[in-house]
mmCIF file with all atom_site columns, C-alpha atoms in Angstrom:
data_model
loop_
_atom_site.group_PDB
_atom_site.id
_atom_site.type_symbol
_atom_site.label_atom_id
_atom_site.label_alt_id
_atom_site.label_comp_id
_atom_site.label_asym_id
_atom_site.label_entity_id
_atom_site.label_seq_id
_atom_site.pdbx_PDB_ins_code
_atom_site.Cartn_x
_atom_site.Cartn_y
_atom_site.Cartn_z
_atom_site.occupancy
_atom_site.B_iso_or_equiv
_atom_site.pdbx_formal_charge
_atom_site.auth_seq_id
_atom_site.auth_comp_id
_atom_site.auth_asym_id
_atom_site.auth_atom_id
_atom_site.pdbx_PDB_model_num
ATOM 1   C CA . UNK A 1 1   ? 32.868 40.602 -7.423  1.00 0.00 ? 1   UNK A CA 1
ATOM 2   C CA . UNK A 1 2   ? 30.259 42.830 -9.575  1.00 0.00 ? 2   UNK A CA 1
ATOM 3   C CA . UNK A 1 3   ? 29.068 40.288 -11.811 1.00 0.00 ? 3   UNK A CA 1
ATOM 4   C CA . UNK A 1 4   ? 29.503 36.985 -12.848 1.00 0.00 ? 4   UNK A CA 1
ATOM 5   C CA . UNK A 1 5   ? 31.374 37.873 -15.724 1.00 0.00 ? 5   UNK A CA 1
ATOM 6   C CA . UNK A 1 6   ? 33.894 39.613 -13.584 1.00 0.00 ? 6   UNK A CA 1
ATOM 7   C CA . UNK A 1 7   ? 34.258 36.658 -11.272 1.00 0.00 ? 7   UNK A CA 1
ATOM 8   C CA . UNK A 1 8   ? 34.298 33.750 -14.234 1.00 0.00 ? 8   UNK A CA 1
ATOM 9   C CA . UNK A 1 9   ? 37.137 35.815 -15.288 1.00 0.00 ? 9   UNK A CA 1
ATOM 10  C CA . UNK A 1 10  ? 38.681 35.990 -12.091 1.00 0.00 ? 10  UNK A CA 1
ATOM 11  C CA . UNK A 1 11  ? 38.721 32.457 -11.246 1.00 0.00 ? 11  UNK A CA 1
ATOM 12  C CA . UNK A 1 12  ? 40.383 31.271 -14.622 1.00 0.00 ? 12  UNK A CA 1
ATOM 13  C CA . UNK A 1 13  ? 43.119 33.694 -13.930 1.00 0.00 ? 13  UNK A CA 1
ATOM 14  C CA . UNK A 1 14  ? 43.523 32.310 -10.540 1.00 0.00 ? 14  UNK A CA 1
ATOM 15  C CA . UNK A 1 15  ? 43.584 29.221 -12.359 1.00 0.00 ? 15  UNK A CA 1
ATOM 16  C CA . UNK A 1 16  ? 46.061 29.674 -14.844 1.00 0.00 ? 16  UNK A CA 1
ATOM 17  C CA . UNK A 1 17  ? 48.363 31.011 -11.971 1.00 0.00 ? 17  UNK A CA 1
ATOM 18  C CA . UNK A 1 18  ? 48.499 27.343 -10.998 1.00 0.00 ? 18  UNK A CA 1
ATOM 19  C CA . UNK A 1 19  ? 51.762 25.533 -12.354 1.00 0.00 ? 19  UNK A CA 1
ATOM 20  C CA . UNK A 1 20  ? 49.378 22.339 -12.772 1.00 0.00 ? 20  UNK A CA 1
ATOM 21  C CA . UNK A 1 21  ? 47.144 24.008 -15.077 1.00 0.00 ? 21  UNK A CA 1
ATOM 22  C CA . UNK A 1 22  ? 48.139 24.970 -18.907 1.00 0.00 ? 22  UNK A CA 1
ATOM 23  C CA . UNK A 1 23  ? 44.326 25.660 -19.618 1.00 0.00 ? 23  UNK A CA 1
ATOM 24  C CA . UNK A 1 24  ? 41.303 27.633 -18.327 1.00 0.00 ? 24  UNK A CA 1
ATOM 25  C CA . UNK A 1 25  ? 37.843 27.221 -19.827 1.00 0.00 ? 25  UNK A CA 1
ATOM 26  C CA . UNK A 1 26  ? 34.453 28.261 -18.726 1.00 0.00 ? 26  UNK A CA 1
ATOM 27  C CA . UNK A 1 27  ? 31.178 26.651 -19.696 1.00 0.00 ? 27  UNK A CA 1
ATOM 28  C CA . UNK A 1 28  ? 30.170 23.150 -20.607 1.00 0.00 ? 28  UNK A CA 1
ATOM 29  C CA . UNK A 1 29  ? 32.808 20.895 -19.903 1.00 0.00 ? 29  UNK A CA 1
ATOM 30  C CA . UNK A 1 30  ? 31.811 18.036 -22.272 1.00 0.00 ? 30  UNK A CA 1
ATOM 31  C CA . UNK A 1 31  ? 32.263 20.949 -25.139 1.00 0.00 ? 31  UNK A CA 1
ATOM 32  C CA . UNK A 1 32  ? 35.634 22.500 -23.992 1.00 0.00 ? 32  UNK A CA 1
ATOM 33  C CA . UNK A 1 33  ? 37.242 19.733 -23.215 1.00 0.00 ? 33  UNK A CA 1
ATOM 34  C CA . UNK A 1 34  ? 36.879 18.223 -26.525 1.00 0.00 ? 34  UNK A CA 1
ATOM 35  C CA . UNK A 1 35  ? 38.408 21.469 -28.580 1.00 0.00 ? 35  UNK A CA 1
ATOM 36  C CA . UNK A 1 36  ? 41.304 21.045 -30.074 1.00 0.00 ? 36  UNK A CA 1
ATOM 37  C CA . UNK A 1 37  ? 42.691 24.618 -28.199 1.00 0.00 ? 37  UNK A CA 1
ATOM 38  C CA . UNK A 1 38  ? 42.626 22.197 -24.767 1.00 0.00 ? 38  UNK A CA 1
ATOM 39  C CA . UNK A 1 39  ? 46.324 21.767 -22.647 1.00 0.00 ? 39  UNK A CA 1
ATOM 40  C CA . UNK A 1 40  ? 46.697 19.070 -20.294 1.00 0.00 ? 40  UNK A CA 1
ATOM 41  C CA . UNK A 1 41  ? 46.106 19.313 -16.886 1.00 0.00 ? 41  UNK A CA 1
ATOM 42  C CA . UNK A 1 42  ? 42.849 21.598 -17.637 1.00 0.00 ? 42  UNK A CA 1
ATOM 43  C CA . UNK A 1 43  ? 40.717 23.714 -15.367 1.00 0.00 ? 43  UNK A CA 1
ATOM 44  C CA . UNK A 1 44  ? 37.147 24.478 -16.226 1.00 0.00 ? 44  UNK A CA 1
ATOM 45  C CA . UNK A 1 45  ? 34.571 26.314 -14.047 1.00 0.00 ? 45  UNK A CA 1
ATOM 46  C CA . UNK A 1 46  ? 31.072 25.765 -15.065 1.00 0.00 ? 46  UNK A CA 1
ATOM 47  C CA . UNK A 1 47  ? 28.275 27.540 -13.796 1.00 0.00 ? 47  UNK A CA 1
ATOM 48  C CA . UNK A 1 48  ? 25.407 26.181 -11.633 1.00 0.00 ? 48  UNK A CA 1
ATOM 49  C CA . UNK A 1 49  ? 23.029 28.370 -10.270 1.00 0.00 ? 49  UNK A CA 1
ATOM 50  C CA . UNK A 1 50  ? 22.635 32.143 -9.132  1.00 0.00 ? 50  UNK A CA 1
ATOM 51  C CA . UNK A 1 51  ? 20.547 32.637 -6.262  1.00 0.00 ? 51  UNK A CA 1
ATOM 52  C CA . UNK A 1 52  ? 19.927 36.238 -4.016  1.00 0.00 ? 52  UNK A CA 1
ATOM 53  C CA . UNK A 1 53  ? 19.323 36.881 -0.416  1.00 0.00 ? 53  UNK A CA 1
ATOM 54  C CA . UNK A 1 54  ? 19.303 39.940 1.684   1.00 0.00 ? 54  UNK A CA 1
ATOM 55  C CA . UNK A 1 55  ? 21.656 41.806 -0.424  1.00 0.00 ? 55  UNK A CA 1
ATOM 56  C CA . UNK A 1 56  ? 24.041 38.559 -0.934  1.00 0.00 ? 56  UNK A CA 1
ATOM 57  C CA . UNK A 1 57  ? 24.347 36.690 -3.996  1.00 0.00 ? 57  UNK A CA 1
ATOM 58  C CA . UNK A 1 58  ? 25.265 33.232 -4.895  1.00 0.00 ? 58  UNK A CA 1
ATOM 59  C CA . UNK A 1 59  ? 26.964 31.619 -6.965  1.00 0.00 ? 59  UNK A CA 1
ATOM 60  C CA . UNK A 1 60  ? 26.773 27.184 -7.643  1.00 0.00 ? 60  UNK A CA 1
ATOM 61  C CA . UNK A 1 61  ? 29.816 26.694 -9.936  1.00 0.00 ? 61  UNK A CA 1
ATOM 62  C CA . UNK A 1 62  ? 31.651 23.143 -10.852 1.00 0.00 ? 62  UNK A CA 1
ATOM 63  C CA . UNK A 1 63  ? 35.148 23.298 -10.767 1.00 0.00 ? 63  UNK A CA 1
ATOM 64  C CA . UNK A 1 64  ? 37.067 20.500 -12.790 1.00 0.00 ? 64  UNK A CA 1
ATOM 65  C CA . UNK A 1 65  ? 40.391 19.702 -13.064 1.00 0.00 ? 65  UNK A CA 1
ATOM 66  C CA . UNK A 1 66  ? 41.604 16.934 -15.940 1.00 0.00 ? 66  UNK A CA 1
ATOM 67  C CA . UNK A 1 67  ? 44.588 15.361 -17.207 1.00 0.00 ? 67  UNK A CA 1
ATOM 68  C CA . UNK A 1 68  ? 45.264 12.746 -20.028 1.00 0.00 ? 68  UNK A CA 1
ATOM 69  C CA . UNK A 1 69  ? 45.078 9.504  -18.811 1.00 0.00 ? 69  UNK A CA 1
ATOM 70  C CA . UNK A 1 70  ? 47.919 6.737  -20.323 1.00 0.00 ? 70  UNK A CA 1
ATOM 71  C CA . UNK A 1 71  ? 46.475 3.750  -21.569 1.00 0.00 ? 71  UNK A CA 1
ATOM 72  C CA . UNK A 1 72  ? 47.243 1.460  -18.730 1.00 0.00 ? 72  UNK A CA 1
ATOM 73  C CA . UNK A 1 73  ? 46.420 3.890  -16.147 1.00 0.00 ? 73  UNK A CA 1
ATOM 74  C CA . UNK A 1 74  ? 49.584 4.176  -14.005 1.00 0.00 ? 74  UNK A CA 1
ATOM 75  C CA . UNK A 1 75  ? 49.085 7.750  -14.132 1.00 0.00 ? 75  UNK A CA 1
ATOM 76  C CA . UNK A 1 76  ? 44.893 8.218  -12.663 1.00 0.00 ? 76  UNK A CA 1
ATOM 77  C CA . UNK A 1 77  ? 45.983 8.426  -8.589  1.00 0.00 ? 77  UNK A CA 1
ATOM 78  C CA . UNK A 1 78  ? 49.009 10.967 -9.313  1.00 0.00 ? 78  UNK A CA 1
ATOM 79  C CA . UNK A 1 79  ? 45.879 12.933 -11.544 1.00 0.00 ? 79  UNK A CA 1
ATOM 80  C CA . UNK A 1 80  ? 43.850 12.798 -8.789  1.00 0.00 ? 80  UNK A CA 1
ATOM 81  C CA . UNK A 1 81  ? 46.342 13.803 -6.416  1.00 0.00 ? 81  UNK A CA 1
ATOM 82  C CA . UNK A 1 82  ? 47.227 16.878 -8.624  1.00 0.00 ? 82  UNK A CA 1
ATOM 83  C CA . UNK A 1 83  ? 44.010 17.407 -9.285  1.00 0.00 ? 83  UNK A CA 1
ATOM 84  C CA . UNK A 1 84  ? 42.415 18.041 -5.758  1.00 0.00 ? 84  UNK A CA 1
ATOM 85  C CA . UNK A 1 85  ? 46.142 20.185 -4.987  1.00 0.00 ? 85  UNK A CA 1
ATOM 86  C CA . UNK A 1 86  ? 44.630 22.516 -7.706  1.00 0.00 ? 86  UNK A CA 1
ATOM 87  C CA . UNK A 1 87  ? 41.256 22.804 -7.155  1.00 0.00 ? 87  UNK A CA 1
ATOM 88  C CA . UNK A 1 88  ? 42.456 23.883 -3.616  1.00 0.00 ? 88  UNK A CA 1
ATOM 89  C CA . UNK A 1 89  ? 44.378 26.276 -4.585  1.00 0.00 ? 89  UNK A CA 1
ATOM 90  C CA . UNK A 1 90  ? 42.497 27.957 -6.661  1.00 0.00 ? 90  UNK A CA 1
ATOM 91  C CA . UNK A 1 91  ? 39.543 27.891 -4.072  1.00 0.00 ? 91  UNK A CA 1
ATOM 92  C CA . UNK A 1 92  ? 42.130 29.150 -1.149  1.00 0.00 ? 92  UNK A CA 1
ATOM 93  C CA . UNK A 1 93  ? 43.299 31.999 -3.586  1.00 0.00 ? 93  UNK A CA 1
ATOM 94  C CA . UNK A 1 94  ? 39.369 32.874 -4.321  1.00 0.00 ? 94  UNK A CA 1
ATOM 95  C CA . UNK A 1 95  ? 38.739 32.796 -0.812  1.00 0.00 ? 95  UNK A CA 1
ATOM 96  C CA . UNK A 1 96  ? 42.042 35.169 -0.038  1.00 0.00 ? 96  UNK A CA 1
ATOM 97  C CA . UNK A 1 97  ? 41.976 37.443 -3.201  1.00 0.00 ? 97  UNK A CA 1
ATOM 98  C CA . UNK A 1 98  ? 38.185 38.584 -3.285  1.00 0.00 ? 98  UNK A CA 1
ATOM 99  C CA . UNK A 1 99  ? 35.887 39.585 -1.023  1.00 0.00 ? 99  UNK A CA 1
ATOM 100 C CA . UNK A 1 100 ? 33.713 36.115 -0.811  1.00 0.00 ? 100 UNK A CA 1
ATOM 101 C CA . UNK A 1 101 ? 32.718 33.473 1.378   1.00 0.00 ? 101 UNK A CA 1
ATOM 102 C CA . UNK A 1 102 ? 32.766 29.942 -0.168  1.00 0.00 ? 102 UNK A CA 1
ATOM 103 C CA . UNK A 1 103 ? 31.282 27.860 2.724   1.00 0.00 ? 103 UNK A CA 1
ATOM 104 C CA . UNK A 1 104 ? 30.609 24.335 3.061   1.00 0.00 ? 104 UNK A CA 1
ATOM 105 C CA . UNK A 1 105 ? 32.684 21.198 2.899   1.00 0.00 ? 105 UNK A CA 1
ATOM 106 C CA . UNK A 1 106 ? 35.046 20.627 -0.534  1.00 0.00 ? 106 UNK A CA 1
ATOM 107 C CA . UNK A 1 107 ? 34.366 16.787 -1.689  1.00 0.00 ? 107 UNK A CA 1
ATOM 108 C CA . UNK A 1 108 ? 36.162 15.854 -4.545  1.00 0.00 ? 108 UNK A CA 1
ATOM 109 C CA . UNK A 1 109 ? 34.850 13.288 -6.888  1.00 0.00 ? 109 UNK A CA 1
ATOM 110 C CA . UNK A 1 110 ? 37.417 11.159 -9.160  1.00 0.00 ? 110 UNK A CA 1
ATOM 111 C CA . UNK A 1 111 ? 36.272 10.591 -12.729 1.00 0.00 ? 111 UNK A CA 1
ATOM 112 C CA . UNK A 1 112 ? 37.443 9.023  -15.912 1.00 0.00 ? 112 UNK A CA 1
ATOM 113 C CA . UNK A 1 113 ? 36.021 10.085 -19.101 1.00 0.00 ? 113 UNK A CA 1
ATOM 114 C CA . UNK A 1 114 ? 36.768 10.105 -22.786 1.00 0.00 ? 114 UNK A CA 1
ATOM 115 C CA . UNK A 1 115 ? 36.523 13.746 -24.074 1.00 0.00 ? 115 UNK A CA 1
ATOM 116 C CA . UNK A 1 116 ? 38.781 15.031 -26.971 1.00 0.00 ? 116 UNK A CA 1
ATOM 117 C CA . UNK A 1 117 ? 41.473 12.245 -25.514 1.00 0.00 ? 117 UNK A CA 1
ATOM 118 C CA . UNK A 1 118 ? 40.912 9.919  -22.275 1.00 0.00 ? 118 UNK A CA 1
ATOM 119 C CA . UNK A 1 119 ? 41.130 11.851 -18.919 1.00 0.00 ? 119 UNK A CA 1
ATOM 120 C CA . UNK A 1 120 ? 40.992 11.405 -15.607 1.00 0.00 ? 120 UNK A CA 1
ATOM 121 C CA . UNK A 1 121 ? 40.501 14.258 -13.493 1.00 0.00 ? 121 UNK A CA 1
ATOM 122 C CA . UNK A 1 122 ? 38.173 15.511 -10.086 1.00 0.00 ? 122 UNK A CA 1
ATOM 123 C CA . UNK A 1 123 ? 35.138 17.811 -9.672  1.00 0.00 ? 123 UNK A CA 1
ATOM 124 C CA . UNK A 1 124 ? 33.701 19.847 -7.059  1.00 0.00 ? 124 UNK A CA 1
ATOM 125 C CA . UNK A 1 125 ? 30.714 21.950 -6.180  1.00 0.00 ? 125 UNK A CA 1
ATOM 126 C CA . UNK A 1 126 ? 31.327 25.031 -4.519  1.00 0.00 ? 126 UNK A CA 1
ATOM 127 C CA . UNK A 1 127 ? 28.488 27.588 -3.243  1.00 0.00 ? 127 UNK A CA 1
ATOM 128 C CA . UNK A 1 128 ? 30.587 31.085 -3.387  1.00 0.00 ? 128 UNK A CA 1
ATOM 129 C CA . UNK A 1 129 ? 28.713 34.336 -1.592  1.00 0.00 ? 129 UNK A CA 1
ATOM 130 C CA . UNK A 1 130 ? 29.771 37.898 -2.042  1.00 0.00 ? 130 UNK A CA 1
ATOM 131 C CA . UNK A 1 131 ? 27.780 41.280 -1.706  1.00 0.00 ? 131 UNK A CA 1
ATOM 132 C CA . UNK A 1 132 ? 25.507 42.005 -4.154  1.00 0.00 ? 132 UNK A CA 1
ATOM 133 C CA . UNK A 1 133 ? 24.552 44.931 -6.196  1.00 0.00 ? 133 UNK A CA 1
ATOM 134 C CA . UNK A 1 134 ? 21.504 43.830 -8.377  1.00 0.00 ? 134 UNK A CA 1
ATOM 135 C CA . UNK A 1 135 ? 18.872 45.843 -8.382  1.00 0.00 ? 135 UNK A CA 1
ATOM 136 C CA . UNK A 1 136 ? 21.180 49.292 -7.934  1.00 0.00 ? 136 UNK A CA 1
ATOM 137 C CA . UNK A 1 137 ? 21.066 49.989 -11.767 1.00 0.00 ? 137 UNK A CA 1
ATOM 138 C CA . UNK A 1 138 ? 19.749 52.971 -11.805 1.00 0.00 ? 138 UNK A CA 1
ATOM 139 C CA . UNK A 1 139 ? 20.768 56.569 -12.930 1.00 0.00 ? 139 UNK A CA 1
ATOM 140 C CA . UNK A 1 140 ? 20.368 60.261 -11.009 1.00 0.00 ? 140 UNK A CA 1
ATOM 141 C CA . UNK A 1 141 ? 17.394 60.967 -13.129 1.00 0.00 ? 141 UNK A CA 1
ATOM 142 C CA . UNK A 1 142 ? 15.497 57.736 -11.665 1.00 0.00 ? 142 UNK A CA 1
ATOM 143 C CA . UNK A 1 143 ? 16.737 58.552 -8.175  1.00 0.00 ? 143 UNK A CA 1
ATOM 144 C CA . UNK A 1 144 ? 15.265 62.689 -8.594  1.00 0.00 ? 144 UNK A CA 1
ATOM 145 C CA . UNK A 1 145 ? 11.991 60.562 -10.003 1.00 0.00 ? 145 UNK A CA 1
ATOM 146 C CA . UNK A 1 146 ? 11.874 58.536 -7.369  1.00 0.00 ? 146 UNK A CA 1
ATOM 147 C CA . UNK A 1 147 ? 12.427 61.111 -4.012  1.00 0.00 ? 147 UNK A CA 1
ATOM 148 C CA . UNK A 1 148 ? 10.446 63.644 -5.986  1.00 0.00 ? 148 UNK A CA 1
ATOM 149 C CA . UNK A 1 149 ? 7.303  61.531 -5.582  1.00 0.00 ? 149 UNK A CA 1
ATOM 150 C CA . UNK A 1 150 ? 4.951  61.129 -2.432  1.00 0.00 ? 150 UNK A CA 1
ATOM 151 C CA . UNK A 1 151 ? 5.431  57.545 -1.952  1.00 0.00 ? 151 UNK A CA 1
ATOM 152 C CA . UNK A 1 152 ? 2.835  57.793 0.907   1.00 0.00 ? 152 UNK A CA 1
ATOM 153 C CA . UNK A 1 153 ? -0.205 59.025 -1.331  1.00 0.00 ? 153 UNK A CA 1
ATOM 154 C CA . UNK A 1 154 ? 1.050  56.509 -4.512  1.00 0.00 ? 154 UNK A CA 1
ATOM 155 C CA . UNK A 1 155 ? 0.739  53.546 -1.796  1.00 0.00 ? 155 UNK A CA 1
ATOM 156 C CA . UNK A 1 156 ? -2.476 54.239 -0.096  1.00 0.00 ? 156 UNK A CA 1
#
């Protein structure tokens, strides 16, 4: 993935490939998931941190899955189950369709919450490391610059 724009994108596609999920949002959770726009079970990816390393870039994104609850509950394990079935899969598809690493252990937390209606639903954290390109943005006229000067006599 180039950016993070590029890879948000990616994921909700991923996500909406899923036949458990009828809706894809990115951001804060607490805001999408009380629109009026949201379809039950939801996916949304929310993102953490960005950190860089020797020319490889991560990304800390939040991955939640939701579904409405009924009012006595009889439905929150089968939510759960079909929650952590789709976080999966859209984490085994990441892992198989782009060229990243997500490494670590997947723990899924349950939650119930009242957004726009009453959900239940699971989260995870995943750490996901590709390649990186920042710092390359340059153009030919900053690379002529650049091997045009005497780098030796501009550091001494």
């Amino acid at each position: 993935m180039s950016n993070v724009v590029e890879l948000i994108d990616t994921i909700k596609k991923i996500a909406l490939s899923q036949n458990l999920i009828q809706s894809a949002f990115d951001g804060d959770v607490y805001t999408n998931w009380n629109s009026s726009e949201i379809k039950y079970g939801s996916f949304n990816v929310g993102l953490q941190s960005i950190s860089y390393s020797n020319n490889l870039i991560t990304y800390t994104l939040m991955l939640y899955y939701g579904d409405r609850l009924l009012q006595d509950r009889t439905n929150a394990n089968q939510i759960y189950v079909d929650g952590v079935n789709a976080l999966q899969s859209v984490i085994n598809l990441i892992n198989t369709a782009s060229n990243v690493e997500i490494a670590g252990d997947i723990i899924y937390t349950p939650f119930e919450q009242n957004f726009a209606d009453y959900l239940a639903g699971v989260y995870t954290t995943i750490d996901l490391t590709t390649e990186s390109s920042l710092g390359t943005c340059y153009d030919s006229l900053t690379i002529n610059w650049v091997l045009g000067m005497n780098l030796p006599a501009i550091l001494s």
